[in-house]
Coordinates of C-alpha atoms and ligand atoms in Angstrom, one line a residue:
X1 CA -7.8 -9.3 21.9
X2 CA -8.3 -7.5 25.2
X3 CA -6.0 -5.0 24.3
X4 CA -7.5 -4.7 21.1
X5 CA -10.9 -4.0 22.8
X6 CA -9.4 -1.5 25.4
X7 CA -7.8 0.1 22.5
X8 CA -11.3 0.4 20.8
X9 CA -13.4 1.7 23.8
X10 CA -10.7 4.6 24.4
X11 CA -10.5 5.2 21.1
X12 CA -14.3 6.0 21.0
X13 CA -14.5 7.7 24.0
X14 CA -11.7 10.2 22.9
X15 CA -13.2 10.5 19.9
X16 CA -16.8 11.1 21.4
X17 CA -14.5 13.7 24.2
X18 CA -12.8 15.9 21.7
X19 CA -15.3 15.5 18.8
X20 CA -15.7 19.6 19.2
X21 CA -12.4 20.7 20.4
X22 CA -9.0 22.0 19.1
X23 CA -7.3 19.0 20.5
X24 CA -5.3 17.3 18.1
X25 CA -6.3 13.8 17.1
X26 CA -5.5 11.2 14.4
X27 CA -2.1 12.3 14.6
X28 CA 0.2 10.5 12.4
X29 CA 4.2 11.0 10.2
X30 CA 5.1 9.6 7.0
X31 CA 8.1 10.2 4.7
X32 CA 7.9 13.4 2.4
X33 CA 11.0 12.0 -0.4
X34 CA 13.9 13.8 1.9
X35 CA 15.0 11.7 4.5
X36 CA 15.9 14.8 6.4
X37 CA 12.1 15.8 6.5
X38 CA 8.8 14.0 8.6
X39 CA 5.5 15.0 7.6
X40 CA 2.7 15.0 10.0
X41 CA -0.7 15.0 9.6
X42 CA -3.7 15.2 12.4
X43 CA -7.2 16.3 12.7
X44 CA -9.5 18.8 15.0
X45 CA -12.9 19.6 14.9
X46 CA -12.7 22.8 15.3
X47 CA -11.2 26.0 13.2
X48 CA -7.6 26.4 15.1
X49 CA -3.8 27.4 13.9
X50 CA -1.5 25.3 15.5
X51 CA 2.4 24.2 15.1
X52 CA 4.8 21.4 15.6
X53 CA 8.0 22.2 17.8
X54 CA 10.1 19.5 18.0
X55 CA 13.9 18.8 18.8
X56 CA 16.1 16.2 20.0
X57 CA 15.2 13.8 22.4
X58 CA 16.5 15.8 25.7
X59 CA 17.8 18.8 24.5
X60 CA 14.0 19.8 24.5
X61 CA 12.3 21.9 21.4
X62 CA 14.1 23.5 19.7
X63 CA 12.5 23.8 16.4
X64 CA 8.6 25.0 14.9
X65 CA 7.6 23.8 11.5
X66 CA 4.4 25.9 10.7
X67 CA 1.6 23.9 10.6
X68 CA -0.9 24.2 8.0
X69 CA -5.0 23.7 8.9
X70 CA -7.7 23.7 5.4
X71 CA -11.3 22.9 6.6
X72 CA -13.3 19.8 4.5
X73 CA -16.6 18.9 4.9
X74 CA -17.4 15.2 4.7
X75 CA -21.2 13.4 5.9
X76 CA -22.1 17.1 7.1
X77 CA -19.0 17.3 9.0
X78 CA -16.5 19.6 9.1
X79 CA -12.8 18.9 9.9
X80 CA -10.0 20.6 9.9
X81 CA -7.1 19.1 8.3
X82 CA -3.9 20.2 9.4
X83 CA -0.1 19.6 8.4
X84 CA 3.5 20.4 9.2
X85 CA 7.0 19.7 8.1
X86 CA 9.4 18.8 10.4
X87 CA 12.8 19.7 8.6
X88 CA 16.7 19.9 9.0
X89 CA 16.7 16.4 10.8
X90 CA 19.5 14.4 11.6
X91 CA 20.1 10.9 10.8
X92 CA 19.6 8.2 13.2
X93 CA 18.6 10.4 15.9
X94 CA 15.4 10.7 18.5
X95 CA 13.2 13.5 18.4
X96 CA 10.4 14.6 20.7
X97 CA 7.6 16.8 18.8
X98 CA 4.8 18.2 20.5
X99 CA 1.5 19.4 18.9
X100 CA -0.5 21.9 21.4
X101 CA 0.8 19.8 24.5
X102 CA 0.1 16.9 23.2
X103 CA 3.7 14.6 23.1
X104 CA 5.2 11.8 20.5
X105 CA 8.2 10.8 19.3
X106 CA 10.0 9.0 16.3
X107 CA 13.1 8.2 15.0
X108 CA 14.8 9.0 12.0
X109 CA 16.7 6.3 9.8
X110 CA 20.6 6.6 9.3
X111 CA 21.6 8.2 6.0
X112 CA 20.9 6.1 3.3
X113 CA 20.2 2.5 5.4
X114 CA 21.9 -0.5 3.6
X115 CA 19.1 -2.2 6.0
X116 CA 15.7 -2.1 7.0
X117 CA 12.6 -3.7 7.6
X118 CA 8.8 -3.0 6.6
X119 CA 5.5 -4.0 7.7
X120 CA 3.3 -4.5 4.7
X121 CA -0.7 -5.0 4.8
X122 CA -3.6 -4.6 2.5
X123 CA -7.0 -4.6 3.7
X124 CA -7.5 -3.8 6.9
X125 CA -10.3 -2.5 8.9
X126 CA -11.5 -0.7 11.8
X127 CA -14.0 -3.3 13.0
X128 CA -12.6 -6.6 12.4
X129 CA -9.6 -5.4 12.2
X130 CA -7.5 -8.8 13.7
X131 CA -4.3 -7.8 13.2
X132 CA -3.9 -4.5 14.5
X133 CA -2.9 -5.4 18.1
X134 CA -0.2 -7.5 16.5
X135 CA 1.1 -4.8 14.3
X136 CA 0.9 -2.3 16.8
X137 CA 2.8 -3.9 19.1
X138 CA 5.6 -5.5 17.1
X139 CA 6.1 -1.8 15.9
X140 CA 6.1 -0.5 19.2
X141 CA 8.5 -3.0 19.9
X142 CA 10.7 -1.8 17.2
X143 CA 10.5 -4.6 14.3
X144 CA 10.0 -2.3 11.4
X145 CA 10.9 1.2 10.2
X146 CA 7.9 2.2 7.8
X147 CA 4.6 0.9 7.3
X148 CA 3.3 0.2 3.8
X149 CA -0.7 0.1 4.1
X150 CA -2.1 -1.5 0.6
X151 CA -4.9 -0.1 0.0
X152 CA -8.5 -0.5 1.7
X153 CA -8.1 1.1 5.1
X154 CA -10.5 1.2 7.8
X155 CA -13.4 -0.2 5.8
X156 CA -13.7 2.7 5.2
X157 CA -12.2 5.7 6.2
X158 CA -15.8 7.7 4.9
X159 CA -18.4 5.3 7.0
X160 CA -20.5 6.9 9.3
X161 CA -19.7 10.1 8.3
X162 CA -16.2 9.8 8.0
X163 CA -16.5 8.3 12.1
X164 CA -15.0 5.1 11.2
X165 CA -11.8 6.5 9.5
X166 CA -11.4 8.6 12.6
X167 CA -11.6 6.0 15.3
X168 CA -9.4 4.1 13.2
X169 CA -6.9 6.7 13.2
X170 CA -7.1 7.1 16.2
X171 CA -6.6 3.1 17.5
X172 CA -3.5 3.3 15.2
X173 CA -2.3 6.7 16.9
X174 CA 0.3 5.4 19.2
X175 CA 1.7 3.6 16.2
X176 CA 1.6 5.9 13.5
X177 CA 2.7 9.1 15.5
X178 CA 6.1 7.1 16.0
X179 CA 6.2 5.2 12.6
X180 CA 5.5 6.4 9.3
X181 CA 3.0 4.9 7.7
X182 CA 2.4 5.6 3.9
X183 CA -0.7 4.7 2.2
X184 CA -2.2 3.7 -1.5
X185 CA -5.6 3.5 -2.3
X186 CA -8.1 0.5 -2.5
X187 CA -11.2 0.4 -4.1
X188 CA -12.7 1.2 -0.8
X189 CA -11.0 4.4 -0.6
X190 CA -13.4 6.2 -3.2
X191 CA -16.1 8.0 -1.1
X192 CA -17.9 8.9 -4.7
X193 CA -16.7 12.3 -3.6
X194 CA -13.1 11.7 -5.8
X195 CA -11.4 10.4 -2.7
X196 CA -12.0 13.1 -0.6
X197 CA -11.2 11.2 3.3
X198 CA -8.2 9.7 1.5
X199 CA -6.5 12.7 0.1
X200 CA -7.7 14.6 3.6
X201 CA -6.5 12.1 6.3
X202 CA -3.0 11.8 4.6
X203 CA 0.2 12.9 3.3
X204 CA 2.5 11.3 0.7
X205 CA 5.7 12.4 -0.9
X206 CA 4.8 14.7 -3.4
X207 CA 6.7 13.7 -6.5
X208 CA 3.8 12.3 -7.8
X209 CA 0.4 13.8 -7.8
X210 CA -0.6 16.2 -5.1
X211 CA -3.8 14.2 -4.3
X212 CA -2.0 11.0 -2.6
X213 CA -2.9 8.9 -6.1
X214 CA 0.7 7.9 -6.8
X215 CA 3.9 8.6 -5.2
X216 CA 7.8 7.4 -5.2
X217 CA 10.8 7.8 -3.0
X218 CA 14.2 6.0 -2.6
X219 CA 15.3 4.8 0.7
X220 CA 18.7 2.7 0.4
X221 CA 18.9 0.0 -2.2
X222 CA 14.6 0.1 -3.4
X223 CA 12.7 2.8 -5.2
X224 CA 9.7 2.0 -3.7
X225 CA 6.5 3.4 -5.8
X226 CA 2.9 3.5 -5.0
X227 CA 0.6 3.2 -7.9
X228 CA -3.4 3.7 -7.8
X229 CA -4.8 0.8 -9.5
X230 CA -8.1 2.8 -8.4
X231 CA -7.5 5.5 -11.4
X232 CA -8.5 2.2 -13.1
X233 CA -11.2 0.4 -11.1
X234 CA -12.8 4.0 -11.3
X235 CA -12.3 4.9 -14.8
X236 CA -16.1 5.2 -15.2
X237 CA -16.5 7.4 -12.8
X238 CA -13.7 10.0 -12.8
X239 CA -12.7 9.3 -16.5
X240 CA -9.6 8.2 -18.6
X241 CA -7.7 11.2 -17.6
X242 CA -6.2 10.3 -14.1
X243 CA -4.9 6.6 -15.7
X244 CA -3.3 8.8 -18.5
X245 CA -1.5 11.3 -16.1
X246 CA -0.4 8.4 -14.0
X247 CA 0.9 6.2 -16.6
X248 CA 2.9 9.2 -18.0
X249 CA 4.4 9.8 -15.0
X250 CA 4.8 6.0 -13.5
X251 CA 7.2 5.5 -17.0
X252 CA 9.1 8.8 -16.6
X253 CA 9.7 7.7 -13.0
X254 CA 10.5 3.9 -13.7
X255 CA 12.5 4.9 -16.6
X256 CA 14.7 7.0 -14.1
X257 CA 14.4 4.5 -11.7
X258 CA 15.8 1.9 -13.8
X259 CA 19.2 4.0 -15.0
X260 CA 19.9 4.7 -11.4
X261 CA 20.4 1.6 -10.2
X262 CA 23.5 1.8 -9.0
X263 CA 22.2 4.1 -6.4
X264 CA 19.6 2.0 -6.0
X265 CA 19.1 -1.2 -7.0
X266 CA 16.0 -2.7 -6.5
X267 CA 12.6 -1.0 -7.4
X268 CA 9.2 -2.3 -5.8
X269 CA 6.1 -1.5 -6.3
X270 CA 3.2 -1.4 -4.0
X271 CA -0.7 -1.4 -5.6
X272 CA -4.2 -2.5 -4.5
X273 CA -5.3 -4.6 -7.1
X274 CA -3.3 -7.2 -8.2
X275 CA -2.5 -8.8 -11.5
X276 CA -2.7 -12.4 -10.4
X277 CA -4.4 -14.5 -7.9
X278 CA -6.0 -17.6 -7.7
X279 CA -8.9 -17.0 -5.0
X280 CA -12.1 -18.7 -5.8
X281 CA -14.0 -15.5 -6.2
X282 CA -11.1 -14.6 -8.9
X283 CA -13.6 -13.7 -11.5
X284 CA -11.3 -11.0 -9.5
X285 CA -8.2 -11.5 -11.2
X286 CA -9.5 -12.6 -14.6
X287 CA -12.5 -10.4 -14.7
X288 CA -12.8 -7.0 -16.5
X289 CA -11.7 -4.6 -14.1
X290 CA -8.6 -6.1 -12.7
X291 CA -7.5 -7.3 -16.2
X292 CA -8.2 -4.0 -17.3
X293 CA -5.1 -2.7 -14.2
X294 CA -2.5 -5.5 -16.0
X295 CA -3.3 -5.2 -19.8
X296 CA -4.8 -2.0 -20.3
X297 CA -8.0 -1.6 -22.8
X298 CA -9.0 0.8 -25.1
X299 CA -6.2 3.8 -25.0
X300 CA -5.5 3.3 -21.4
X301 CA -2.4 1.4 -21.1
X302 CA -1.8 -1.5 -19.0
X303 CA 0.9 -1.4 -16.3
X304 CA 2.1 -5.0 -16.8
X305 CA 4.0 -4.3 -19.9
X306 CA 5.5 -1.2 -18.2
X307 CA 6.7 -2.9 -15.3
X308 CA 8.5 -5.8 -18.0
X309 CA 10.0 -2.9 -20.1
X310 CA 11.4 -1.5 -16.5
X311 CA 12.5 -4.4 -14.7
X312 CA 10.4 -3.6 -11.7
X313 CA 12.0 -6.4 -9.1
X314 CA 8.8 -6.8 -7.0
X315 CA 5.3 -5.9 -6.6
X316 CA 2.9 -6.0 -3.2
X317 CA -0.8 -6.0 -4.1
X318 CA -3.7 -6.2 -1.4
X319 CA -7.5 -6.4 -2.3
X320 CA -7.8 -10.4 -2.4
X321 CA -8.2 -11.2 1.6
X322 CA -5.7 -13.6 1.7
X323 CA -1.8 -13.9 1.5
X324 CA -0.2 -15.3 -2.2
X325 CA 2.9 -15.3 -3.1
X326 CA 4.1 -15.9 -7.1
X327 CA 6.8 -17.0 -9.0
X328 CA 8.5 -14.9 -11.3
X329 CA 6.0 -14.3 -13.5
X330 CA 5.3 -12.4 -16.8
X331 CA 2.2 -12.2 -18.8
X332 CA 1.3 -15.7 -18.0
X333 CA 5.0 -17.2 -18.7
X334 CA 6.5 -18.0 -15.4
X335 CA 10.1 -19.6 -13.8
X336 CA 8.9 -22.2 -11.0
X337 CA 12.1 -24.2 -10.8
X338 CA 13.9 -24.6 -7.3
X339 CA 16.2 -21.5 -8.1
X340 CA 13.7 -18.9 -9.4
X341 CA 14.0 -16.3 -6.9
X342 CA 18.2 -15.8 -7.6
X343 CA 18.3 -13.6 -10.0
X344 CA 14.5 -13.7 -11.4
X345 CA 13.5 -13.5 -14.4
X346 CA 10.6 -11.6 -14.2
X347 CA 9.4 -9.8 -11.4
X348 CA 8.2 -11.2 -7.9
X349 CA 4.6 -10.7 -6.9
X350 CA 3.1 -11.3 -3.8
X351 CA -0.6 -10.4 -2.5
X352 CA -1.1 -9.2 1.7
X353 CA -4.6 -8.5 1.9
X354 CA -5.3 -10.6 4.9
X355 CA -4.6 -8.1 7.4
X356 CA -8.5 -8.0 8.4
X357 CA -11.7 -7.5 6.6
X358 CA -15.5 -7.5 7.6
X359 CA -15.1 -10.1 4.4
X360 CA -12.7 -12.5 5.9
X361 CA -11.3 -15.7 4.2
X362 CA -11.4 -15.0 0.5
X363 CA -10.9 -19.1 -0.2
X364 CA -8.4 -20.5 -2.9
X365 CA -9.4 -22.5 -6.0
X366 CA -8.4 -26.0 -5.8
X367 CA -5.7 -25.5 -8.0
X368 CA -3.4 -22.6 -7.9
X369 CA -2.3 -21.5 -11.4
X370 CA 1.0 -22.7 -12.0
X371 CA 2.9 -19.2 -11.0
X372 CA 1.6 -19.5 -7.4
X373 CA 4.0 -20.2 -5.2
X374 CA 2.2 -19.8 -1.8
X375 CA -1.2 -19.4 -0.6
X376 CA -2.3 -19.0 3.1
X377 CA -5.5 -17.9 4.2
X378 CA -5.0 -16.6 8.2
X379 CA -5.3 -13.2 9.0
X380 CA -2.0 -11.8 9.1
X381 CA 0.3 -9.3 7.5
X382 CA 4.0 -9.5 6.5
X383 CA 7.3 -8.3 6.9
X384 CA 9.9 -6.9 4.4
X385 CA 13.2 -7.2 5.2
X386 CA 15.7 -5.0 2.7
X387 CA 19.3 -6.8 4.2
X388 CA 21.7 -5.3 1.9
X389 CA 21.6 -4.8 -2.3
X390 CA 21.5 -8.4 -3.3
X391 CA 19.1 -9.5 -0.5
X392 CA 15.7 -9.5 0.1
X393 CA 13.3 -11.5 2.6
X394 CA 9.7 -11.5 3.2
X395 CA 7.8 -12.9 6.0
X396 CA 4.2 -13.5 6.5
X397 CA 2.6 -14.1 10.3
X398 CA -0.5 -15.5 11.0
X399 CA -2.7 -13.8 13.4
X400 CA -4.9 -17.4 13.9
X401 CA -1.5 -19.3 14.7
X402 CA -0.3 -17.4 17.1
X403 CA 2.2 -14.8 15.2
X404 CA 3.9 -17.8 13.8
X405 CA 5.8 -17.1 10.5
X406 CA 3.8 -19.2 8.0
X407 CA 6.3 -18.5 4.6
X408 CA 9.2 -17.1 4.8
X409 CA 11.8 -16.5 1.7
X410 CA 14.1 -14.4 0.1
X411 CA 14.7 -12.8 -3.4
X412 CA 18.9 -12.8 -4.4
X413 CA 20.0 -11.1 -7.3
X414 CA 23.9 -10.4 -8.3
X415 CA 24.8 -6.7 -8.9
X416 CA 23.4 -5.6 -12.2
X417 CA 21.1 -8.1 -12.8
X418 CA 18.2 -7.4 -14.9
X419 CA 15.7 -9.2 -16.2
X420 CA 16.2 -10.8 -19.9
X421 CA 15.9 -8.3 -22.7
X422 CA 13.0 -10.2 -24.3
X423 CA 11.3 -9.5 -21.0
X424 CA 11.8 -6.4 -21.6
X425 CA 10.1 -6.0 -25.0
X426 CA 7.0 -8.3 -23.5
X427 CA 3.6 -7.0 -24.4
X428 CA 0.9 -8.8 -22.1
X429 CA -2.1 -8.6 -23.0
X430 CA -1.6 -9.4 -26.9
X431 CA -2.2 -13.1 -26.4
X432 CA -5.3 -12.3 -24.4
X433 CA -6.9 -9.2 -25.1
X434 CA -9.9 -7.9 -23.3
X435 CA -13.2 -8.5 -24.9
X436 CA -14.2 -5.2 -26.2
X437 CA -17.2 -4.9 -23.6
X438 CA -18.0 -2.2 -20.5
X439 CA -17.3 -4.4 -17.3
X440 CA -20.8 -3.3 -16.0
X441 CA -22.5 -5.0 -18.6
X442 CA -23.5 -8.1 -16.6
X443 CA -24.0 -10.3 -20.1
X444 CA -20.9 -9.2 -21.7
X445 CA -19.0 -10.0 -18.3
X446 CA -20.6 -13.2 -17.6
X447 CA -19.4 -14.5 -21.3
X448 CA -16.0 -13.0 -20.4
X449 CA -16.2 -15.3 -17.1
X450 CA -16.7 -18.0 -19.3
X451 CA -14.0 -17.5 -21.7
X452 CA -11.5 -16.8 -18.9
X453 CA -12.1 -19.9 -17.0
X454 CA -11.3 -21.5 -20.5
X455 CA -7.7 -20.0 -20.6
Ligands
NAG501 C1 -11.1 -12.0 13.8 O1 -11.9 -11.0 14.4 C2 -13.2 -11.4 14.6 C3 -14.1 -10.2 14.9 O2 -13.3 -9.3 15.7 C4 -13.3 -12.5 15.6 O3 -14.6 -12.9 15.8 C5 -12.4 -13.7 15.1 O4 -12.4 -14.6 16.1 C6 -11.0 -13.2 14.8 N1 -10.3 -14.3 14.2 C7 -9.1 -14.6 14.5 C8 -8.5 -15.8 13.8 O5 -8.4 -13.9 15.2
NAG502 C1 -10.7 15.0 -8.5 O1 -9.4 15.4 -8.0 C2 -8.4 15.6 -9.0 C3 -7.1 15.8 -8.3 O2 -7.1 16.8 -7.4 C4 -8.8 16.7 -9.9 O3 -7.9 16.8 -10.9 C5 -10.2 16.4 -10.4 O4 -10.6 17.5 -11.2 C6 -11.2 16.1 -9.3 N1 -12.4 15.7 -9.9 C7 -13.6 16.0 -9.5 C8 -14.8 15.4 -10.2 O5 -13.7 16.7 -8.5
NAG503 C1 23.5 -9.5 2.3 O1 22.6 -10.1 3.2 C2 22.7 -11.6 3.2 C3 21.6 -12.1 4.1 O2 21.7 -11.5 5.4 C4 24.0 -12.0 3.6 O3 24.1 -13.4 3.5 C5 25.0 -11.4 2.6 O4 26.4 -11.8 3.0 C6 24.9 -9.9 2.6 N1 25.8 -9.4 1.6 C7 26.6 -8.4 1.8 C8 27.5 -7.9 0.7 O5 26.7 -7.9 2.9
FE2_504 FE1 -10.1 -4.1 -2.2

C-alpha cells in the first residue's frame, strides 16, 4: 500500500514537473511480431524529435532506431506521441536504451522459448488500482516475460483530459519500460473520439489493423491473438464496418494459425468481453451486447462459431470484475468430468477482470452455470505459465489474501490434438438466437432479460 501511495504522489508530481517539457514520460516496449524487434512508445508535451540508442548491456550504445513524434490533441491538450524500433536484437541478451538521457533496460527472450510465463489482467485502474504494487513488483522481480492487459485500463486512459491515462502510465513506467506490455481494448477504452488515447498511448504488432483494434504474433508453442470485442459493443456508434474487417481477418489468421500447428501448437486468445460468466449483474453475459460478441446478429458474425471451426485452445476475457474460470465449453454444451482439461474438447475460457476497478466486487449468482469451474472474487490477477507444447498452467493471486494462489491448474493436450470435428462444424447461436431488437431499447432488453433468465 505505501509503496503504492509513494508511487502515486511521484507519479503526479512528475507529471505536474514535465507537463510542458521535452522530457520523455510514459515510456513503455511491447512486441512488434519479430522477436528480433522492441517497440517503444512514450509521450512529451512539447513538439521535439528525439531517438532511441541502445546496445548491449555494457558494451554501451551502440545502435539509434529513429524515433517517430505525430502530435494529438485530446481534452484541449496536445501531446506528442512518439515511437521507435529497436531492431537487429539478439536473443536472450540485456540491453540498455536511453531516450534523451533518460535510462531503461529489458531483455529479450531466447529464440523461439519452449517456456515462459505471463501476467494476465483485465480491468485495472489508475485510482483503485489494488493490484498494481503486486504486479509491479513480481515483474520487477522477474516472474513473467510479457504482460497481457485485457482491456479497460486506467479507468480511463481519456479522464481528466487524458491526465488519468498519463499518471497511470507513468506509475506503471518502471514496469513497462522493462517488460512489454500489450494491450486490447475494453469498453472503457472508447473516448467517443474512435479510441483516440488508446490508439495514441500504444503500439501493437501490426499484422492486424494499424489502429491497435486487433493484433496476433507467435511466440513458441501459442499464437496468441488479441480481438476487439469493442468493434462490437460499439457497433452503434462506429458502424458494422470495423466487426466486418475484423472478422475477415481474425478467420484468415486463425485459419493459418490452425495449419501451423506444428510450429505452434496452441493458439489463445485474449478479448474484453467475455462469452460466459455467471456474475449476478450478468444481464452481462446473457444480455444483448455481449451475446451479440459470441453469436453474432444481423450480418455481423459471431466469434464463438469461429473460434469452434478453429480450435482456438484458450480464451482470457476481462470486463466482469471478478476471476472465472470454465470448463471446456461450446455453445452451451460443456465437459465437467475430472479429466476435462487433457485434451479438451472445446476450448478453455477463463475471465481476469479483478485486477482493480472503482466498481469492485462484481458478486456471483448463487449458482454458477454448470461450465463454471471456478469463481473467486479478490482483487487479483493471474499468471500464465506456457511449460512446453503439451503444458499449460494458470495461476490466479489474490491481492486480499496476501498474494496467495487461490486456483491453480493446468490444461494437457497430446501432440495433434484437436478438438472433435463436430466441434468444429458447431454453430452457437442457432439454438438461441438473439431477439431481433436494438440493445438500447430498454423494453425490448428487459423482455430479453426475461427470456434469458428462462434458458
Ligand atoms: C482496494 O483499494 C481500495 C482503494 O485504494 C482500498 O480502500 C481497499 O482496502 C483495497 N482492497 C484490498 C482488498 O486491497
Ligand atoms: C476510426 O478509425 C478507423 C481506423 O483508423 C478509421 O478507419 C475510421 O474511419 C475512423 N472513424 C472515425 C469516425 O473517425
Ligand atoms: C512439459 O511440462 C510438464 C510440466 O512441467 C512436464 O511434466 C512434462 O514432462 C513436459 N514435457 C516435456 C516433453 O518436456
Ligand atoms: Fe469492461
Amino acid at each position: 500500500m505505501s509503496i503504492h501511495i509513494t508511487l502515486t504522489v511521484i507519479s503526479l508530481l512528475v507529471t505536474k514537473c514535465i507537463s510542458e517539457g521535452t522530457t520523455p514520460d510514459q515510456v513503455h516496449i511491447s512486441f512488434t511480431g519479430d522477436m528480433t524487434e522492441m517497440a517503444v512508445v512514450w509521450n512529451t508535451f512539447s513538439e521535439v524529435s528525439q531517438d532511441v540508442t541502445y546496445g548491449k548491456t555494457g558494451s554501451g550504445a551502440t545502435s539509434t532506431a529513429k524515433g517517430s513524434s505525430e502530435a494529438w490533441v485530446f481534452g484541449g491538450i496536445t501531446r506528442y506521441r512518439h515511437k521507435a524500433i529497436m531492431t537487429g536484437l539478439e536473443y536472450s541478451t540485456e540491453y540498455d536504451y536511453t531516450i534523451a538521457s533518460r535510462k531503461f533496460s529489458f531483455k529479450t527472450l531466447s529464440n523461439d522459448p519452449q517456456s515462459y510465463k505471463v501476467c494476465v489482467f483485465g480491468d485495472l485502474g489508475y485510482w483503485h488500482g489494488n493490484s498494481t504494487e503486486s504486479i509491479i513488483k513480481h515483474g520487477l522481480a522477474g516472474d513473467f516475460d510479457f504482460i497481457v492487459h485485457l482491456g479497460d485500463i486506467a479507468y480511463d486512459l481519456h479522464t481528466n483530459n487524458g491526465q488519468v491515462g498519463d499518471s497511470y502510465l507513468n506509475v506503471f513506467e518502471p514496469l513497462i519500460s522493462k517488460v512489454p506490455y500489450m494491450v486490447i481494448a475494453g469498453n472503457h477504452e472508447d473516448d467517443y473520439q474512435n479510441f483516440t488515447n488508446y490508439q495514441k498511448r500504444f503500439s501493437v504488432p501490426d499484422n492486424g489493423h494499424n489502429d491497435n483494434q486487433f493484433y496476433s504474433f507467435d511466440l513458441g508453442p501459442v499464437h496468441w491473438v488479441g480481438v476487439s470485442t469493442e468493434t462490437y459493443g460499439y457497433y452503434y456508434e462506429y458502424g458494422m464496418d470495423p466487426v466486418m474487417t475484423q472478422y475477415d481477418w481474425l478467420k484468415r489468421d486463425l485459419t493459418t494459425a490452425n495449419s501451423n500447428r506444428a510450429a505452434h501448437p496452441w493458439i489463445f486468445t485474449f478479448q474484453h468481453r467475455p462469452f460466459y460468466c455467471s456474475n449476478v449483474n450478468s444481464a452481462e453475459c446473457q444480455s444483448f451486447e455481449n451475446r451479440l460478441v459470441r453469436t453474432g446478429w444481423l450480418d455481423m458474425p459471431g466469434l464463438e462459431p469461429l473460434f469452434l471451426q478453429t480450435s482456438v485452445d484458450f480464451g482470457f476475457w476481462g470486463h466482469e470484475h471478478s476471476y472465472e474460470r470454465f470448463y471446456p465449453v461450446a455453445d452451451r454444451a460443456y465437459w465437467n468430468d475430472p479429466n476435462a482439461y487433457i485434451n479438451p474438447k472445446a476450448p478453455v475460457y477463463l475471465i481476469s477482470g479483478s485486477a482493480g476497478c472503482h466498481t469492485p466486487d462484481a458478486l456471483f449468482t448463487d449458482k454458477p452455470w454448470p461450465w463454471s469451474a471456478a469463481r473467486n472474487n479478490d482483487y487479483g490477477w493471474s499468471i500464465v505459465t506456457v511449460a512446453n507444447r503439451t503444458h499449460i498452467r494458470v495461476e490466479q493471486i489474490s491481492i486480499d489474501k496476501n498474494e496467495q494462489t487461490v486456483d491453480d491448474f493446468w490444461v494437457i493436450k497430446d501432440e495433434g490434438h484437436m478438438h472433435s470435428g463436430e466441434m468444429r462444424r458447431a454453430n452457437p447461436g442457432a439454438k438461441f438466437p438473439l431477439q431481433k431488437c436494438h440493445f438500447k431499447d430498454v423494453a425490448c432488453k428487459r423482455s430479453l432479460k426475461e427470456i434469458n433468465e428462462e434458458l
